[in-house]
CSV table of C-alpha atoms and ligand atoms in Angstrom, one decimal:
chain,number,residue,atom,x,y,z
A,1,MET,CA,-48.2,-12.4,78.0
A,2,HIS,CA,-46.3,-13.5,81.2
A,3,ILE,CA,-42.6,-13.8,80.4
A,4,LEU,CA,-39.9,-15.3,82.6
A,5,ILE,CA,-36.4,-13.9,82.1
A,6,THR,CA,-33.2,-15.3,83.4
A,7,GLY,CA,-30.4,-12.7,83.4
A,8,GLY,CA,-33.1,-10.1,83.4
A,9,THR,CA,-31.0,-7.7,85.5
A,10,GLY,CA,-28.2,-7.6,82.9
A,11,LEU,CA,-27.5,-4.9,80.3
A,12,ILE,CA,-29.7,-6.6,77.7
A,13,GLY,CA,-32.3,-8.0,80.1
A,14,ARG,CA,-33.1,-4.7,81.7
A,15,ARG,CA,-33.9,-3.1,78.4
A,16,LEU,CA,-36.1,-6.1,77.5
A,17,CYS,CA,-38.0,-5.8,80.9
A,18,ALA,CA,-38.7,-2.2,80.2
A,19,ALA,CA,-39.9,-2.8,76.6
A,20,LEU,CA,-42.1,-5.8,77.6
A,21,THR,CA,-43.8,-4.0,80.6
A,22,ALA,CA,-44.3,-0.9,78.4
A,23,ARG,CA,-46.4,-3.0,76.0
A,24,GLY,CA,-48.4,-4.5,78.9
A,25,ASP,CA,-46.7,-7.8,79.4
A,26,GLN,CA,-46.1,-9.3,82.9
A,27,VAL,CA,-42.5,-10.0,83.5
A,28,THR,CA,-40.8,-12.2,86.1
A,29,VAL,CA,-37.0,-12.1,86.5
A,30,VAL,CA,-34.9,-14.8,88.0
A,31,SER,CA,-32.1,-13.0,89.9
A,32,ARG,CA,-29.6,-13.7,92.7
A,33,ARG,CA,-30.0,-10.0,93.6
A,34,PRO,CA,-33.8,-9.7,94.2
A,35,HIS,CA,-33.3,-6.4,96.0
A,36,MET,CA,-32.0,-4.9,92.7
A,37,VAL,CA,-34.8,-6.0,90.5
A,38,ALA,CA,-37.2,-3.1,91.0
A,39,SER,CA,-34.6,-0.5,90.4
A,40,LEU,CA,-32.9,-2.3,87.4
A,41,CYS,CA,-36.0,-3.9,85.7
A,42,GLY,CA,-39.0,-1.8,86.9
A,43,ALA,CA,-41.3,-1.7,89.8
A,44,ASP,CA,-43.9,-3.9,88.2
A,45,VAL,CA,-41.5,-6.8,87.6
A,46,ARG,CA,-41.8,-9.8,89.8
A,47,VAL,CA,-38.8,-11.7,91.0
A,48,LEU,CA,-37.8,-15.3,91.7
A,49,THR,CA,-34.5,-15.7,93.6
A,50,SER,CA,-33.8,-19.1,92.0
A,51,LEU,CA,-35.3,-21.3,89.3
A,52,ASP,CA,-36.0,-23.7,92.2
A,53,ASP,CA,-38.8,-21.3,93.3
A,54,TRP,CA,-40.7,-21.6,90.0
A,55,GLN,CA,-43.5,-23.9,90.9
A,56,PRO,CA,-45.1,-26.3,88.3
A,57,ASP,CA,-48.5,-24.6,88.7
A,58,GLN,CA,-47.1,-21.1,88.0
A,59,HIS,CA,-47.8,-20.6,84.3
A,60,VAL,CA,-45.7,-18.5,82.0
A,61,ASP,CA,-46.3,-18.0,78.3
A,62,ALA,CA,-42.7,-17.4,77.3
A,63,ILE,CA,-39.1,-17.6,78.6
A,64,ILE,CA,-36.1,-15.6,77.6
A,65,ASN,CA,-32.9,-17.3,78.9
A,66,LEU,CA,-29.9,-14.9,79.1
A,67,ALA,CA,-28.2,-15.6,82.4
A,68,GLY,CA,-24.5,-16.1,82.4
A,69,GLU,CA,-21.3,-14.9,84.1
A,70,PRO,CA,-19.6,-12.1,82.2
A,71,ILE,CA,-17.2,-13.5,79.5
A,72,ILE,CA,-14.4,-10.9,79.3
A,73,ASP,CA,-14.1,-9.6,82.9
A,74,LYS,CA,-11.8,-12.3,84.4
A,75,ALA,CA,-8.9,-14.4,83.0
A,76,TRP,CA,-10.0,-17.7,81.5
A,77,SER,CA,-8.4,-20.2,83.9
A,78,ALA,CA,-9.8,-23.7,83.7
A,79,ARG,CA,-11.9,-22.9,86.8
A,80,ARG,CA,-13.3,-19.7,85.2
A,81,LYS,CA,-14.1,-21.6,82.0
A,82,GLN,CA,-16.1,-24.0,84.1
A,83,VAL,CA,-17.9,-21.1,85.8
A,84,LEU,CA,-18.8,-19.6,82.4
A,85,LEU,CA,-20.1,-23.0,81.3
A,86,ASP,CA,-22.1,-23.8,84.4
A,87,SER,CA,-23.7,-20.4,84.6
A,88,ARG,CA,-25.1,-20.9,81.1
A,89,VAL,CA,-25.3,-24.6,80.3
A,90,GLY,CA,-26.0,-25.8,83.9
A,91,LEU,CA,-28.7,-23.2,84.4
A,92,THR,CA,-30.3,-24.0,81.0
A,93,HIS,CA,-30.4,-27.8,81.9
A,94,LYS,CA,-32.2,-26.8,85.1
A,95,LEU,CA,-34.6,-24.5,83.1
A,96,ILE,CA,-35.5,-27.5,80.8
A,97,GLU,CA,-36.2,-29.6,83.9
A,98,LYS,CA,-38.5,-26.9,85.2
A,99,ILE,CA,-40.3,-26.7,81.9
A,100,ARG,CA,-40.7,-30.5,81.9
A,101,GLN,CA,-42.4,-30.2,85.3
A,102,ALA,CA,-44.6,-27.3,84.4
A,103,GLN,CA,-48.3,-28.2,84.3
A,104,ILE,CA,-48.9,-26.0,81.3
A,105,LYS,CA,-45.8,-25.6,79.1
A,106,PRO,CA,-44.7,-22.1,77.9
A,107,ARG,CA,-45.3,-21.5,74.2
A,108,VAL,CA,-41.8,-20.3,73.4
A,109,LEU,CA,-38.3,-20.4,74.8
A,110,LEU,CA,-35.8,-17.9,73.4
A,111,SER,CA,-32.4,-19.1,74.6
A,112,GLY,CA,-29.1,-17.2,74.7
A,113,SER,CA,-26.2,-17.8,72.4
A,114,ALA,CA,-23.7,-15.5,70.7
A,115,ILE,CA,-22.0,-15.1,67.3
A,116,GLY,CA,-18.9,-16.6,68.9
A,117,TYR,CA,-20.7,-19.9,68.0
A,118,TYR,CA,-19.2,-19.7,64.5
A,119,GLY,CA,-15.6,-19.7,65.8
A,120,ILE,CA,-12.7,-18.0,64.0
A,121,HIS,CA,-13.0,-17.9,60.2
A,122,PRO,CA,-11.8,-14.4,59.3
A,123,GLU,CA,-13.1,-14.3,55.7
A,124,GLU,CA,-16.2,-16.4,55.7
A,125,ILE,CA,-19.7,-15.0,55.9
A,126,ASN,CA,-21.6,-16.7,58.6
A,127,TYR,CA,-25.3,-17.3,58.1
A,128,GLU,CA,-27.3,-19.4,60.6
A,129,ASP,CA,-26.6,-22.7,58.9
A,130,ALA,CA,-22.8,-22.3,59.2
A,131,ALA,CA,-21.0,-24.9,61.4
A,132,ALA,CA,-19.9,-24.2,65.0
A,133,GLY,CA,-16.3,-23.4,65.6
A,134,ASP,CA,-13.9,-25.2,67.9
A,135,ASP,CA,-12.4,-22.6,70.1
A,136,PHE,CA,-13.7,-22.0,73.7
A,137,SER,CA,-16.3,-19.3,72.9
A,138,ALA,CA,-17.7,-21.5,70.1
A,139,MET,CA,-17.9,-24.6,72.4
A,140,LEU,CA,-19.6,-22.5,75.1
A,141,CYS,CA,-22.3,-21.3,72.7
A,142,LYS,CA,-22.8,-24.7,71.2
A,143,GLN,CA,-23.2,-26.4,74.5
A,144,TRP,CA,-25.5,-23.6,75.6
A,145,GLU,CA,-27.7,-24.2,72.6
A,146,GLU,CA,-27.6,-28.0,73.0
A,147,ALA,CA,-28.8,-27.6,76.6
A,148,ALA,CA,-31.9,-25.8,75.4
A,149,ALA,CA,-32.6,-28.2,72.6
A,150,PRO,CA,-34.9,-30.6,74.6
A,151,ALA,CA,-37.5,-27.8,74.7
A,152,LYS,CA,-38.6,-28.8,71.2
A,153,GLU,CA,-39.5,-32.3,72.4
A,154,LEU,CA,-41.6,-30.7,75.1
A,155,GLY,CA,-43.6,-28.9,72.5
A,156,VAL,CA,-42.1,-25.5,73.1
A,157,ARG,CA,-41.1,-23.3,70.2
A,158,LEU,CA,-37.4,-22.7,70.5
A,159,GLY,CA,-35.3,-19.9,69.1
A,160,TYR,CA,-31.6,-19.3,69.7
A,161,LEU,CA,-30.5,-15.7,70.1
A,162,ARG,CA,-27.0,-15.7,68.4
A,163,THR,CA,-26.2,-12.2,69.6
A,164,GLY,CA,-23.6,-9.9,68.2
A,165,LEU,CA,-22.0,-6.9,70.0
A,166,VAL,CA,-25.0,-5.1,71.4
A,167,LEU,CA,-24.2,-1.4,71.2
A,168,ASP,CA,-25.6,0.4,74.3
A,169,GLU,CA,-24.3,3.7,75.7
A,170,ALA,CA,-25.1,2.4,79.2
A,171,GLY,CA,-22.7,-0.6,79.2
A,172,GLY,CA,-21.0,-3.4,77.3
A,173,VAL,CA,-18.4,-2.9,74.6
A,174,LEU,CA,-19.5,0.7,73.6
A,175,LYS,CA,-19.3,2.1,77.1
A,176,LYS,CA,-15.8,0.5,77.5
A,177,MET,CA,-14.6,2.2,74.3
A,178,LEU,CA,-16.0,5.6,75.0
A,179,LEU,CA,-13.6,6.9,77.6
A,180,PRO,CA,-10.3,6.4,75.6
A,181,PHE,CA,-12.0,7.8,72.5
A,182,GLN,CA,-13.2,10.8,74.3
A,183,TRP,CA,-9.7,11.4,75.5
A,184,GLY,CA,-8.4,11.2,71.9
A,185,LEU,CA,-6.8,7.9,72.7
A,186,GLY,CA,-9.1,5.7,70.6
A,187,SER,CA,-7.2,3.0,68.7
A,188,ARG,CA,-7.8,0.2,66.3
A,189,LEU,CA,-7.0,-3.2,67.8
A,190,GLY,CA,-4.2,-5.3,66.2
A,191,ASN,CA,-4.3,-5.0,62.4
A,192,GLY,CA,-7.9,-3.7,62.5
A,193,LYS,CA,-9.0,-6.2,59.9
A,194,GLN,CA,-11.2,-8.3,62.2
A,195,TRP,CA,-14.9,-8.1,61.7
A,196,MET,CA,-17.2,-6.6,64.2
A,197,SER,CA,-20.8,-7.8,63.9
A,198,TRP,CA,-22.8,-5.3,66.0
A,199,ILE,CA,-26.5,-4.5,66.7
A,200,HIS,CA,-28.1,-1.3,68.1
A,201,ARG,CA,-29.8,-2.0,71.4
A,202,GLN,CA,-33.1,-0.9,70.1
A,203,ASP,CA,-33.0,-3.3,67.1
A,204,TYR,CA,-31.9,-6.1,69.5
A,205,GLN,CA,-35.0,-5.4,71.6
A,206,ARG,CA,-37.3,-5.2,68.6
A,207,ALA,CA,-36.0,-8.4,67.2
A,208,VAL,CA,-36.5,-10.3,70.5
A,209,LEU,CA,-40.0,-9.0,70.8
A,210,ARG,CA,-40.7,-10.0,67.2
A,211,LEU,CA,-39.3,-13.5,67.8
A,212,LEU,CA,-41.5,-13.8,70.9
A,213,ASP,CA,-44.7,-12.9,68.9
A,214,ASP,CA,-43.9,-14.6,65.6
A,215,GLU,CA,-45.4,-18.1,66.0
A,216,GLN,CA,-43.5,-19.4,62.9
A,217,ALA,CA,-40.1,-18.2,64.2
A,218,HIS,CA,-37.9,-21.0,65.4
A,219,GLY,CA,-34.2,-22.2,65.2
A,220,ALA,CA,-31.1,-19.9,65.2
A,221,PHE,CA,-31.3,-16.2,64.6
A,222,ASN,CA,-28.2,-14.0,64.1
A,223,LEU,CA,-29.0,-10.8,66.0
A,224,THR,CA,-26.6,-8.5,64.1
A,225,ALA,CA,-27.1,-5.5,61.9
A,226,PRO,CA,-26.8,-6.2,58.1
A,227,MET,CA,-23.9,-3.8,57.8
A,228,VAL,CA,-20.8,-5.5,59.2
A,229,VAL,CA,-17.6,-3.5,59.6
A,230,THR,CA,-14.0,-4.2,60.4
A,231,ASN,CA,-12.5,-3.0,63.6
A,232,ALA,CA,-10.6,-0.3,61.7
A,233,GLU,CA,-13.9,1.0,60.2
A,234,PHE,CA,-15.6,0.8,63.5
A,235,THR,CA,-12.7,2.8,65.1
A,236,GLN,CA,-12.9,5.5,62.4
A,237,ILE,CA,-16.7,5.8,62.5
A,238,LEU,CA,-16.7,6.1,66.3
A,239,ALA,CA,-14.0,8.7,66.3
A,240,HIS,CA,-15.8,10.7,63.6
A,241,THR,CA,-19.1,10.5,65.6
A,242,LEU,CA,-17.3,11.8,68.7
A,243,HIS,CA,-15.3,14.4,66.7
A,244,ARG,CA,-12.1,13.0,68.2
A,245,PRO,CA,-9.0,11.6,66.5
A,246,ALA,CA,-8.2,7.8,66.5
A,247,LEU,CA,-4.5,7.8,65.5
A,248,PHE,CA,-3.3,4.9,67.5
A,249,THR,CA,-3.0,1.1,67.2
A,250,THR,CA,-3.1,-1.2,70.2
A,251,PRO,CA,-0.7,-4.0,69.1
A,252,ALA,CA,-2.0,-7.5,69.2
A,253,PHE,CA,0.9,-8.6,71.4
A,254,VAL,CA,-0.1,-6.1,74.1
A,255,LEU,CA,-3.7,-7.4,74.1
A,256,ASN,CA,-2.4,-11.0,74.2
A,257,LEU,CA,-0.1,-10.1,77.1
A,258,VAL,CA,-2.9,-8.4,79.1
A,259,LEU,CA,-5.9,-10.6,78.2
A,260,GLY,CA,-4.3,-14.0,77.4
A,261,GLU,CA,-6.8,-16.2,75.5
A,262,ARG,CA,-9.6,-13.6,75.9
A,263,ALA,CA,-7.7,-11.3,73.5
A,264,ASP,CA,-9.2,-13.5,70.8
A,265,LEU,CA,-12.6,-11.8,71.5
A,266,LEU,CA,-11.0,-8.5,70.4
A,267,LEU,CA,-8.5,-9.6,67.8
A,268,THR,CA,-10.6,-12.0,65.9
A,269,GLY,CA,-14.2,-11.5,64.8
A,270,GLN,CA,-16.9,-13.1,62.8
A,271,LYS,CA,-18.7,-11.7,59.7
A,272,VAL,CA,-22.2,-12.6,60.6
A,273,LEU,CA,-25.3,-11.6,58.7
A,274,PRO,CA,-29.0,-11.7,60.0
A,275,LYS,CA,-30.4,-13.9,57.2
A,276,ALA,CA,-33.0,-15.6,59.2
A,277,LEU,CA,-34.4,-12.4,60.8
A,278,LEU,CA,-34.5,-10.7,57.3
A,279,ALA,CA,-36.3,-13.8,55.9
A,280,ARG,CA,-39.0,-13.3,58.6
A,281,GLY,CA,-39.5,-9.7,57.3
A,282,PHE,CA,-37.7,-8.0,60.2
A,283,GLN,CA,-36.6,-4.4,59.3
A,284,PHE,CA,-33.7,-2.8,61.1
A,285,GLU,CA,-34.1,0.7,62.3
A,286,PHE,CA,-30.3,1.1,62.4
A,287,PRO,CA,-28.7,-1.0,59.7
A,288,ASP,CA,-25.9,1.5,59.4
A,289,LEU,CA,-23.2,2.0,62.0
A,290,SER,CA,-22.9,5.8,61.6
A,291,ALA,CA,-26.6,6.4,62.2
A,292,ALA,CA,-26.6,3.9,65.1
A,293,LEU,CA,-23.7,5.6,66.9
A,294,ALA,CA,-25.1,9.1,66.2
A,295,ASN,CA,-28.4,8.0,67.8
A,296,LEU,CA,-26.8,6.3,70.8
A,297,LEU,CA,-24.3,9.1,71.5
A,298,LYS,CA,-26.9,11.8,70.7
A,299,ARG,CA,-24.6,13.4,68.1
B,1,LIG,N1,-24.0,-7.7,75.7
B,1,LIG,C1,-23.6,-8.3,74.6
B,1,LIG,O1,-23.1,-7.6,73.7
B,1,LIG,C2,-23.8,-9.8,74.4
B,1,LIG,C3,-23.3,-10.3,73.1
B,1,LIG,C4,-23.5,-11.7,72.9
B,1,LIG,C5,-24.0,-12.5,73.9
B,1,LIG,N2,-24.4,-11.9,75.1
B,1,LIG,C6,-24.9,-12.8,76.1
B,1,LIG,O2,-26.2,-12.4,76.5
B,1,LIG,C7,-26.4,-12.6,77.9
B,1,LIG,C8,-26.9,-11.3,78.5
B,1,LIG,O3,-25.9,-10.3,78.2
B,1,LIG,P1,-25.7,-9.0,79.1
B,1,LIG,O4,-24.7,-8.1,78.4
B,1,LIG,O5,-27.0,-8.5,79.5
B,1,LIG,O6,-25.0,-9.7,80.4
B,1,LIG,P2,-24.8,-9.1,81.8
B,1,LIG,O7,-25.1,-7.6,81.9
B,1,LIG,O8,-23.4,-9.5,82.3
B,1,LIG,O9,-25.9,-9.8,82.7
B,1,LIG,C9,-25.8,-11.2,82.9
B,1,LIG,C10,-27.0,-11.6,83.8
B,1,LIG,O10,-26.8,-13.0,84.1
B,1,LIG,C11,-27.0,-13.3,85.4
B,1,LIG,N3,-25.9,-14.1,85.9
B,1,LIG,C12,-24.6,-13.9,85.9
B,1,LIG,N4,-23.9,-14.9,86.5
B,1,LIG,C13,-24.9,-15.8,86.9
B,1,LIG,C14,-24.8,-17.0,87.6
B,1,LIG,N5,-23.6,-17.6,87.9
B,1,LIG,N6,-26.0,-17.7,87.8
B,1,LIG,C15,-27.2,-17.1,87.5
B,1,LIG,N7,-27.3,-16.0,86.8
B,1,LIG,C16,-26.2,-15.3,86.5
B,1,LIG,C17,-27.0,-11.9,86.2
B,1,LIG,O11,-28.2,-11.9,87.0
B,1,LIG,P3,-28.2,-11.7,88.6
B,1,LIG,O12,-26.9,-11.1,89.0
B,1,LIG,O13,-29.4,-10.7,88.8
B,1,LIG,O14,-28.5,-13.0,89.1
B,1,LIG,C18,-27.1,-10.9,85.1
B,1,LIG,O15,-28.3,-10.2,85.1
B,1,LIG,C19,-25.1,-13.1,78.5
B,1,LIG,O16,-25.2,-14.5,78.7
B,1,LIG,C20,-24.1,-12.8,77.4
B,1,LIG,O17,-23.0,-13.7,77.4
B,1,LIG,C21,-24.3,-10.6,75.3
């Protein structure tokens, strides 16, 4: 298969490039940093510097659409929110236009989304048929999905990757947590009752490859492990895995002060279960957080 990936140089995308090339697929990555693609994604990966360079006669079998500015890095000013939206929704609109122009349409589009789609409902279990929330993260995910929706009318099988916290020792949330925990300064966040719906990087990759290949898979898929934990449980399991104490609490007001609206990403969470993936027969290698962390951190 020839697969086009937007956001292929990112934490998730790089791993996917490696997994796809390892099984013999041809990968093309769209990147604003073409000089980085060989080192981040692999020497065999082709590169387009912009979607504008994708010509109608260049056939690809599948597209994985992950590009987007990092969510938590910068304060959510009105301008930053627009950048977050444009880098996902705007780019996806453009992608749909390019698919429309393609002489031969790709068979499948797996388009990015996140569990933030469900908004803030602390006690509810969110399966794929739950309604979207109304906070900024939820609106961002909803618009991102809506931008990809016309793919269906173009005869392209469409799957939404409603991704949870991808645990990867090389980056993302886990890497950010490691240093304070290693120093014995690990802490639960706020009251620690918020849900953390996570997935081991290897299960994420396996799930995406499965959704690429499974001709019957379409619609929304929660990419989260079946064992959801609270932040307090996550904190204890991570501390135990590292053989370090986690005696502290970072109060909610401190996070609110430092992060503003973005503190919601840490202080609220969604209890999300992967009903659609399990229904398609997907089996998790790491359904359990202790085993996942022990594997990632080689303990
Ligand atoms: N990691 C997680 O736990 C997680 C959870 C839920 C959802 N997601 C979503 O999944 C996607 C991939 O996640 P990730 O962790 O791999 O993200 P990442 O490491 O931040 O990578 C994002 C990628 O998007 C591209 N990008 C960034 N800003 C762009 C812009 N303005 N225009 C075009 N491309 C842009 C970058 O490519 P170039 O710099 O090469 O152009 C980069 O490779 C993101 O959209 C993220 O929101 C991630």
